[in-house]
Coordinates of C-alpha atoms in Angstrom, one line a residue:
M30 CA 41.8 -68.1 32.2
M31 CA 45.1 -66.3 31.0
R32 CA 46.1 -62.9 32.2
D33 CA 49.1 -60.8 32.3
I34 CA 48.3 -59.6 35.8
D35 CA 46.1 -61.8 38.2
I36 CA 43.6 -59.0 39.5
K37 CA 42.6 -61.1 42.6
K38 CA 46.3 -61.4 43.7
L39 CA 47.2 -57.8 43.0
T40 CA 44.1 -56.8 45.1
E41 CA 45.2 -58.8 48.0
Q42 CA 48.7 -57.5 47.8
L43 CA 47.4 -54.2 47.7
D44 CA 45.2 -55.0 50.9
A45 CA 48.5 -56.6 52.5
A46 CA 50.2 -53.3 51.8
Q47 CA 47.7 -50.9 53.0
A48 CA 47.7 -52.8 56.5
I49 CA 51.4 -52.5 56.8
L50 CA 50.9 -49.0 56.2
D51 CA 48.2 -48.6 58.8
Q52 CA 50.2 -50.5 61.2
I53 CA 53.0 -48.1 60.7
R54 CA 50.6 -45.1 61.2
I55 CA 49.2 -46.5 64.6
T56 CA 52.6 -47.6 65.8
S57 CA 54.4 -44.3 65.1
G58 CA 51.5 -42.1 66.5
C59 CA 50.4 -40.6 63.3
E60 CA 47.0 -39.9 62.2
N61 CA 44.1 -42.5 63.0
P62 CA 44.1 -44.7 60.0
G63 CA 40.2 -44.9 60.0
P64 CA 38.1 -47.8 60.3
P65 CA 39.4 -51.4 59.3
R66 CA 39.2 -52.1 55.8
A67 CA 37.1 -54.8 54.4
E68 CA 38.2 -58.1 53.3
P69 CA 39.2 -58.2 49.7
S70 CA 36.1 -60.2 48.6
A71 CA 34.0 -58.0 50.6
R72 CA 35.6 -55.0 49.2
V73 CA 35.0 -56.6 45.2
E74 CA 31.5 -57.4 46.2
T75 CA 30.5 -54.0 47.3
A76 CA 32.2 -52.6 44.4
V77 CA 30.5 -54.7 41.9
E78 CA 27.0 -54.1 43.4
T79 CA 27.7 -50.3 43.3
A80 CA 28.8 -50.7 39.6
R81 CA 25.5 -52.4 38.7
R82 CA 23.6 -49.9 40.4
A83 CA 25.6 -47.2 38.8
Y84 CA 25.1 -48.7 35.5
N85 CA 21.5 -49.3 36.0
E86 CA 20.8 -45.9 37.2
R87 CA 22.5 -44.3 34.4
K88 CA 20.4 -46.4 32.0
M89 CA 17.4 -45.4 33.5
R90 CA 17.6 -41.8 32.9
P91 CA 16.2 -41.4 29.4
N92 CA 13.0 -43.2 31.1
F93 CA 12.5 -39.9 32.8
V94 CA 13.7 -37.0 31.1
G95 CA 13.8 -38.5 27.6
N96 CA 16.2 -38.4 24.8
G97 CA 18.7 -41.1 25.7
D98 CA 21.2 -39.5 23.1
M99 CA 22.1 -36.5 26.0
F100 CA 23.2 -38.9 28.3
G101 CA 25.7 -40.9 26.2
E102 CA 28.7 -42.1 28.3
P103 CA 30.2 -45.1 26.4
A104 CA 33.6 -44.9 27.8
W105 CA 32.2 -45.0 31.4
D106 CA 29.8 -47.6 30.5
M107 CA 32.5 -49.8 29.0
L108 CA 34.5 -49.4 32.3
L109 CA 31.7 -50.5 34.5
D110 CA 30.8 -53.3 32.4
L111 CA 34.5 -54.7 32.0
F112 CA 34.8 -54.2 35.9
I113 CA 31.9 -56.2 36.7
S114 CA 32.8 -58.8 34.1
Q115 CA 36.5 -59.0 35.5
A116 CA 35.3 -59.3 38.9
N117 CA 33.1 -62.2 38.1
E118 CA 36.2 -63.7 36.0
E119 CA 34.1 -63.4 32.9
E120 CA 36.1 -62.9 29.6
V121 CA 34.5 -60.0 27.3
T122 CA 35.0 -60.0 23.6
V123 CA 35.4 -56.6 21.9
K124 CA 32.0 -57.8 19.8
A125 CA 30.3 -58.3 23.3
A126 CA 31.7 -54.7 24.4
C127 CA 30.0 -53.6 21.4
L128 CA 26.8 -55.1 22.3
H129 CA 26.6 -53.9 25.7
A130 CA 27.8 -50.3 24.9
D131 CA 24.4 -49.9 23.2
I132 CA 25.9 -47.7 20.7
P133 CA 27.6 -48.2 17.1
P134 CA 30.5 -50.6 16.6
T135 CA 32.6 -48.0 15.2
T136 CA 31.8 -45.6 18.3
T137 CA 32.6 -48.6 20.5
I138 CA 35.8 -49.3 19.0
R139 CA 36.9 -45.3 18.9
W140 CA 36.4 -45.5 22.6
L141 CA 38.1 -48.7 23.4
K142 CA 41.1 -47.4 21.6
V143 CA 41.1 -44.3 23.8
L144 CA 40.6 -46.2 27.2
E145 CA 43.5 -48.2 26.0
Q146 CA 45.8 -45.6 25.2
N147 CA 45.2 -44.0 28.5
G148 CA 46.2 -47.6 30.3
L149 CA 42.7 -48.5 31.5
I150 CA 42.3 -51.6 29.3
M151 CA 44.4 -53.8 27.3
S152 CA 43.1 -56.3 24.6
H153 CA 44.6 -59.4 23.4
V154 CA 43.8 -62.5 21.0
D155 CA 41.6 -65.1 22.5
P156 CA 43.8 -68.1 22.8
A157 CA 40.6 -70.1 22.0
D158 CA 39.7 -68.4 18.9
P159 CA 42.4 -66.3 17.2
N160 CA 39.8 -64.5 15.2
Q161 CA 38.6 -62.4 18.1
H162 CA 40.2 -60.2 21.0
L163 CA 39.5 -60.4 24.6
I164 CA 39.7 -57.0 26.4
H165 CA 40.0 -56.3 30.3
L166 CA 40.8 -53.7 32.6
T167 CA 44.5 -53.1 33.2
A168 CA 46.0 -53.0 37.0
T169 CA 45.6 -49.6 36.8
G170 CA 41.9 -49.6 35.4
Y171 CA 40.4 -52.1 37.8
E172 CA 42.2 -50.6 40.8
G173 CA 40.8 -47.2 39.8
M174 CA 37.6 -48.3 39.7
L175 CA 37.7 -50.6 42.6
R176 CA 38.6 -47.5 44.7
Y177 CA 36.1 -45.1 43.0
L178 CA 33.3 -47.7 43.4
E179 CA 34.3 -48.1 47.3
S180 CA 34.2 -44.2 47.6
I181 CA 30.8 -43.8 46.2
A182 CA 29.4 -47.1 48.2
K183 CA 30.0 -45.2 51.6

């Protein structure tokens, strides 16, 4: 898998930096850093479980209150789906994103552009098939999703 940034390596580096900061706080007498942080793989696993739950819960709302059009959150659904896929080292094509979003392709493309303009996702040509594009979260998008999902998992 070819990526500009290795997300697992970045997550490990961020965890190592956090451990150093926690040690500095302890030795300098600053505030208690809180409970020990989870191992990187456990962090991601917890975040993926939380993302799946959030995605499924959002998809269930129309079953209880009707009219699924009232609850359209395509950008959020795409971020959750990309996070889950990326954490599992699965490639996502633009076509797959359109199918997963359960909205018209033009709407999906528009939201993908918004997410890319905001620095949350990147797209690039699939080396195996130059006719299709792959999309993935940027380091900022991935870390933001990871931290958000960790915070709501507690």
